[in-house]
Amino acid sequence: MTWLKNYNWNMFVSDCVAGIVTASIALPQSLAYAQLAGFPAEYGLYAAVIPLFLYAFLGSSRTLVVGPAALISLLIGSSINKLAPQTPQEYLSLGVNLTILTGLFLTLLSLLRLGRFTTFISKPVISGFTSASAIVIACSQLPIILGLQPSSGLTFNDALIFTATHLNQTNLAVLSLSTLGIALLWSSKSIFPILLKTIQLKGPVVLALSKSSPVILVILSILVVSHFDMHLDHEIAVIGQVPNSLPSINTDILAFARWPDLALPALSIALICFLTSIATGITLASKNAEKIRPNQELLALGVANIGSGLVGSFAVAGSVSRSMVNFASGAITQMANVISGCVLLLSIIFLTPYLFHLPKAVLGVIVIMSVLPMIEFKHIRRCWVFNKADAISLLFTFFSSLFLGIEIGIWAGIACSIVLFMHRTTHPHIAEVGRADSGYFRNVNRLNVKTQKNAVFLRIDENLFFANIQYIENYILERCAKSQEVTNLVLIFSSISSIDESALDTLEKLIVNLRERGITLHLSDVKGIIQDKLKLTDIFKTLAPGKLFFTADDAMNYIENKNK
C-alpha cells in the first residue's frame, strides 16, 4: 500500500478509466472461465471480485489483475473430475477446498521465503506446458461450440474422440452462432483498430472499444437468442438464471477429510498460479520501473485464493490479458483493481438477470479465442535451432501435458529439465585448444591454430566436483591414448572457479596414472581462489615434475624450449 503516500486526484482519474475498461473485459471472461472450471456462472463473477480487493492490499505489482484464468480453470476442472464427484454439491465442495488448499500452499511458500524457487523451472518447460494446455482447453470447448452435450471433464483424447463420433449430432444453429462469434472476435484484432484509427479516436476509448468484442458478442448473442426463442426452438443451451446475490463467507463447505486427495493437485495449481502471475507481474514492472517481490506475491496470491475459496468460488491467478489491458488503459496503482471490483459488484446486482439467455457456446468461443495466443509453435523451432536440450524438455513437457494430463505434464517437464541439467553438468564441454595468431588459445576444431605433436592442451569449461570428475578423467585418458607421441598434458583451468574434495582426489590419482604412462600433467590459468585451496594440499608435490603455469602460452613456450 506504499502507493497511497503520494496518491492524488489525477492518478485516481487514470485508475478509474483503467478499472472500468478492465471490468468490461473481466465480465465475459469470468463467465467463460467459470464454465471451463465446471462452476455456475455467478461463481466466476465472485472469483473476479473478491481476489481483486485482497490482492490490491497485498500485491507488490501496481497493475497486475488477479482473477479467473483459463489455465487455472482447466486445472481445477480436470483435478476435480478425477475424484469422480457424484453430485453438483460435491463438485463445488471439492472445488472450494481445492482453492483454499491452493491458497494455503502459496501462503506457506511465502512464509518459507521460497519465492525464488521458480528459477529452477526453465522457460522451455513453461512454454511447452502452456502451449499444450491451450490446445487441451480449446479442444475441451469443441463439443460445446458444436452444440453437443459432452460429459464434464473430458481429457484431450476423449474430447477429440467424443467430437468425432458425435459430429453427426451437431446443432447447426449453435454452430452458426459459434462461427459468427469466432468471426467477430477474430476480425476485432485487425478490423476494429483500423476503423477506430479512421474515425481518429484516441486514448483509453480506443483501447476499450478495440477490446470490447467479447462484450459485444455477449450482448448480441443474448438479444438474438431471447428475441427468437432459440433456446427453445433450436435447443441452444444457455447459462440460465444467474443469482444477483453478493458473495458471502461460508465455512460449512470445508471438508478436511478430502484434503489429502486434493494436496497434489493443489500444489500443482499453486505452482502454475505463481509462475503465470509472477511472469506477468515482472513484464509489467519492467515497463513501469517497478520491482516485484516474489515472496510478497506468494502471500498476496495465497490470501486471494483463500478468500475466493471462502466465498465458495474457485482458484485464481494473475490474468495476462486483463493485466495488459489494465496497464495500457492507464492504470497507475492497485486502486484500478478496487474500482474494477466495484464495477463488477454492481454488475452482479444489476446485470445478472439479463444473462439468462447467454449461450454456453458463446462462452466456449470466448475461451477458445482467449487461449489461442498461448500456443507458441515458433518457440519450439527456435529452441530446436538454438539448444537441442531445451527443445527436448519443451517437447517432452508438451506431449506429456497433452496425452498424460496437464497435472502430470508440468511435473514431468520439471523432472526432464532437471535430468537434462544434470546431464549437462556431469558431461561438461572440454575443448582441445591451440595457439592462434593473436596469441590466445582457441578450439582446434574451429580455427587454424598452432599445436604440438607431443603435447595436448585441454580447457575444461565447468567447475570440478564429484558428479563430473569421472567423466573428465575418462575423457582425458581416452584422448591421451589416441596418440602415442603425447608426453605432456596441459589442463587449462581458466573456466574453473570451484573444486571439491572428490575432484581433488581424482586429479591426484590422474597425475600418477598419466606419469606411469609417460605423460607429465601441467596446470595453467589457475585462478587465485583455486590456488589458495590447492596450496593447502600436497597436490603440487604430486604434480612434480609437472608445473603450474600462469598462462597456456607460458606452458607451450616451456614445452617448446624443452623439446629443443
PDB file of N, CA, C and O in Angstrom, residues 537-564:
ATOM      1  N   THR A 537      46.932 -28.461   0.196  1.00  0.00           N
ATOM      2  CA  THR A 537      47.078 -29.902  -0.013  1.00  0.00           C
ATOM      3  C   THR A 537      48.505 -30.205  -0.488  1.00  0.00           C
ATOM      4  O   THR A 537      49.333 -29.302  -0.625  1.00  0.00           O
ATOM      5  N   ASP A 538      48.761 -31.477  -0.788  1.00  0.00           N
ATOM      6  CA  ASP A 538      50.071 -31.903  -1.292  1.00  0.00           C
ATOM      7  C   ASP A 538      50.062 -32.090  -2.799  1.00  0.00           C
ATOM      8  O   ASP A 538      50.961 -32.731  -3.356  1.00  0.00           O
ATOM      9  N   ILE A 539      49.089 -31.516  -3.494  1.00  0.00           N
ATOM     10  CA  ILE A 539      48.950 -31.800  -4.922  1.00  0.00           C
ATOM     11  C   ILE A 539      50.118 -31.253  -5.737  1.00  0.00           C
ATOM     12  O   ILE A 539      50.515 -31.850  -6.747  1.00  0.00           O
ATOM     13  N   PHE A 540      50.707 -30.141  -5.321  1.00  0.00           N
ATOM     14  CA  PHE A 540      51.832 -29.601  -6.083  1.00  0.00           C
ATOM     15  C   PHE A 540      53.059 -30.506  -5.984  1.00  0.00           C
ATOM     16  O   PHE A 540      53.855 -30.587  -6.923  1.00  0.00           O
ATOM     17  N   LYS A 541      53.193 -31.213  -4.866  1.00  0.00           N
ATOM     18  CA  LYS A 541      54.275 -32.203  -4.747  1.00  0.00           C
ATOM     19  C   LYS A 541      53.995 -33.386  -5.660  1.00  0.00           C
ATOM     20  O   LYS A 541      54.910 -33.923  -6.309  1.00  0.00           O
ATOM     21  N   THR A 542      52.724 -33.776  -5.715  1.00  0.00           N
ATOM     22  CA  THR A 542      52.339 -34.889  -6.583  1.00  0.00           C
ATOM     23  C   THR A 542      52.506 -34.507  -8.047  1.00  0.00           C
ATOM     24  O   THR A 542      52.848 -35.339  -8.891  1.00  0.00           O
ATOM     25  N   LEU A 543      52.264 -33.235  -8.358  1.00  0.00           N
ATOM     26  CA  LEU A 543      52.318 -32.751  -9.732  1.00  0.00           C
ATOM     27  C   LEU A 543      53.721 -32.814 -10.311  1.00  0.00           C
ATOM     28  O   LEU A 543      53.882 -33.070 -11.513  1.00  0.00           O
ATOM     29  N   ALA A 544      54.742 -32.582  -9.513  1.00  0.00           N
ATOM     30  CA  ALA A 544      56.131 -32.565  -9.993  1.00  0.00           C
ATOM     31  C   ALA A 544      56.472 -33.913 -10.660  1.00  0.00           C
ATOM     32  O   ALA A 544      56.060 -34.978 -10.177  1.00  0.00           O
ATOM     33  N   PRO A 545      57.168 -33.855 -11.833  1.00  0.00           N
ATOM     34  CA  PRO A 545      57.848 -32.694 -12.436  1.00  0.00           C
ATOM     35  C   PRO A 545      56.930 -31.776 -13.242  1.00  0.00           C
ATOM     36  O   PRO A 545      57.402 -30.859 -13.911  1.00  0.00           O
ATOM     37  N   GLY A 546      55.596 -32.046 -13.214  1.00  0.00           N
ATOM     38  CA  GLY A 546      54.674 -31.120 -13.865  1.00  0.00           C
ATOM     39  C   GLY A 546      54.706 -29.771 -13.182  1.00  0.00           C
ATOM     40  O   GLY A 546      55.065 -29.654 -12.007  1.00  0.00           O
ATOM     41  N   LYS A 547      54.309 -28.741 -13.910  1.00  0.00           N
ATOM     42  CA  LYS A 547      54.430 -27.388 -13.386  1.00  0.00           C
ATOM     43  C   LYS A 547      53.083 -26.652 -13.422  1.00  0.00           C
ATOM     44  O   LYS A 547      52.140 -27.057 -14.105  1.00  0.00           O
ATOM     45  N   LEU A 548      53.063 -25.571 -12.662  1.00  0.00           N
ATOM     46  CA  LEU A 548      51.911 -24.670 -12.638  1.00  0.00           C
ATOM     47  C   LEU A 548      52.290 -23.420 -13.425  1.00  0.00           C
ATOM     48  O   LEU A 548      53.197 -22.683 -13.020  1.00  0.00           O
ATOM     49  N   PHE A 549      51.592 -23.165 -14.547  1.00  0.00           N
ATOM     50  CA  PHE A 549      51.912 -22.036 -15.412  1.00  0.00           C
ATOM     51  C   PHE A 549      50.868 -20.939 -15.255  1.00  0.00           C
ATOM     52  O   PHE A 549      49.680 -21.208 -15.042  1.00  0.00           O
ATOM     53  N   PHE A 550      51.329 -19.713 -15.448  1.00  0.00           N
ATOM     54  CA  PHE A 550      50.427 -18.572 -15.340  1.00  0.00           C
ATOM     55  C   PHE A 550      49.430 -18.559 -16.497  1.00  0.00           C
ATOM     56  O   PHE A 550      48.246 -18.286 -16.321  1.00  0.00           O
ATOM     57  N   THR A 551      49.907 -18.875 -17.709  1.00  0.00           N
ATOM     58  CA  THR A 551      49.040 -18.933 -18.886  1.00  0.00           C
ATOM     59  C   THR A 551      49.380 -20.171 -19.703  1.00  0.00           C
ATOM     60  O   THR A 551      50.455 -20.771 -19.549  1.00  0.00           O
ATOM     61  N   ALA A 552      48.470 -20.534 -20.607  1.00  0.00           N
ATOM     62  CA  ALA A 552      48.713 -21.658 -21.508  1.00  0.00           C
ATOM     63  C   ALA A 552      49.858 -21.328 -22.456  1.00  0.00           C
ATOM     64  O   ALA A 552      50.611 -22.219 -22.882  1.00  0.00           O
ATOM     65  N   ASP A 553      50.011 -20.046 -22.798  1.00  0.00           N
ATOM     66  CA  ASP A 553      51.103 -19.634 -23.676  1.00  0.00           C
ATOM     67  C   ASP A 553      52.453 -19.894 -23.013  1.00  0.00           C
ATOM     68  O   ASP A 553      53.405 -20.347 -23.667  1.00  0.00           O
ATOM     69  N   ASP A 554      52.542 -19.640 -21.692  1.00  0.00           N
ATOM     70  CA  ASP A 554      53.778 -19.944 -20.956  1.00  0.00           C
ATOM     71  C   ASP A 554      54.063 -21.437 -20.998  1.00  0.00           C
ATOM     72  O   ASP A 554      55.223 -21.868 -21.145  1.00  0.00           O
ATOM     73  N   ALA A 555      53.013 -22.242 -20.876  1.00  0.00           N
ATOM     74  CA  ALA A 555      53.188 -23.695 -20.893  1.00  0.00           C
ATOM     75  C   ALA A 555      53.696 -24.164 -22.251  1.00  0.00           C
ATOM     76  O   ALA A 555      54.603 -25.014 -22.337  1.00  0.00           O
ATOM     77  N   MET A 556      53.138 -23.611 -23.333  1.00  0.00           N
ATOM     78  CA  MET A 556      53.577 -24.019 -24.664  1.00  0.00           C
ATOM     79  C   MET A 556      55.020 -23.601 -24.914  1.00  0.00           C
ATOM     80  O   MET A 556      55.811 -24.375 -25.505  1.00  0.00           O
ATOM     81  N   ASN A 557      55.385 -22.381 -24.486  1.00  0.00           N
ATOM     82  CA  ASN A 557      56.781 -21.943 -24.651  1.00  0.00           C
ATOM     83  C   ASN A 557      57.731 -22.846 -23.886  1.00  0.00           C
ATOM     84  O   ASN A 557      58.823 -23.183 -24.372  1.00  0.00           O
ATOM     85  N   TYR A 558      57.341 -23.250 -22.682  1.00  0.00           N
ATOM     86  CA  TYR A 558      58.174 -24.129 -21.862  1.00  0.00           C
ATOM     87  C   TYR A 558      58.389 -25.472 -22.557  1.00  0.00           C
ATOM     88  O   TYR A 558      59.530 -25.979 -22.618  1.00  0.00           O
ATOM     89  N   ILE A 559      57.302 -26.043 -23.082  1.00  0.00           N
ATOM     90  CA  ILE A 559      57.402 -27.355 -23.730  1.00  0.00           C
ATOM     91  C   ILE A 559      58.213 -27.260 -25.011  1.00  0.00           C
ATOM     92  O   ILE A 559      59.007 -28.158 -25.344  1.00  0.00           O
ATOM     93  N   GLU A 560      58.030 -26.135 -25.751  1.00  0.00           N
ATOM     94  CA  GLU A 560      58.806 -25.943 -26.983  1.00  0.00           C
ATOM     95  C   GLU A 560      60.300 -25.874 -26.678  1.00  0.00           C
ATOM     96  O   GLU A 560      61.122 -26.491 -27.356  1.00  0.00           O
ATOM     97  N   ASN A 561      60.682 -25.115 -25.653  1.00  0.00           N
ATOM     98  CA  ASN A 561      62.094 -24.980 -25.280  1.00  0.00           C
ATOM     99  C   ASN A 561      62.652 -26.299 -24.774  1.00  0.00           C
ATOM    100  O   ASN A 561      63.834 -26.608 -24.992  1.00  0.00           O
ATOM    101  N   LYS A 562      61.816 -27.051 -24.084  1.00  0.00           N
ATOM    102  CA  LYS A 562      62.252 -28.333 -23.540  1.00  0.00           C
ATOM    103  C   LYS A 562      62.534 -29.340 -24.647  1.00  0.00           C
ATOM    104  O   LYS A 562      63.416 -30.193 -24.530  1.00  0.00           O
ATOM    105  N   ASN A 563      61.813 -29.193 -25.765  1.00  0.00           N
ATOM    106  CA  ASN A 563      61.966 -30.133 -26.873  1.00  0.00           C
ATOM    107  C   ASN A 563      63.186 -29.820 -27.746  1.00  0.00           C
ATOM    108  O   ASN A 563      63.590 -30.641 -28.564  1.00  0.00           O
ATOM    109  N   LYS A 564      63.743 -28.607 -27.602  1.00  0.00           N
ATOM    110  CA  LYS A 564      64.887 -28.220 -28.439  1.00  0.00           C
ATOM    111  C   LYS A 564      66.149 -28.958 -28.034  1.00  0.00           C
ATOM    112  O   LYS A 564      66.374 -29.230 -26.868  1.00  0.00           O
TER     113      LYS A 564
END
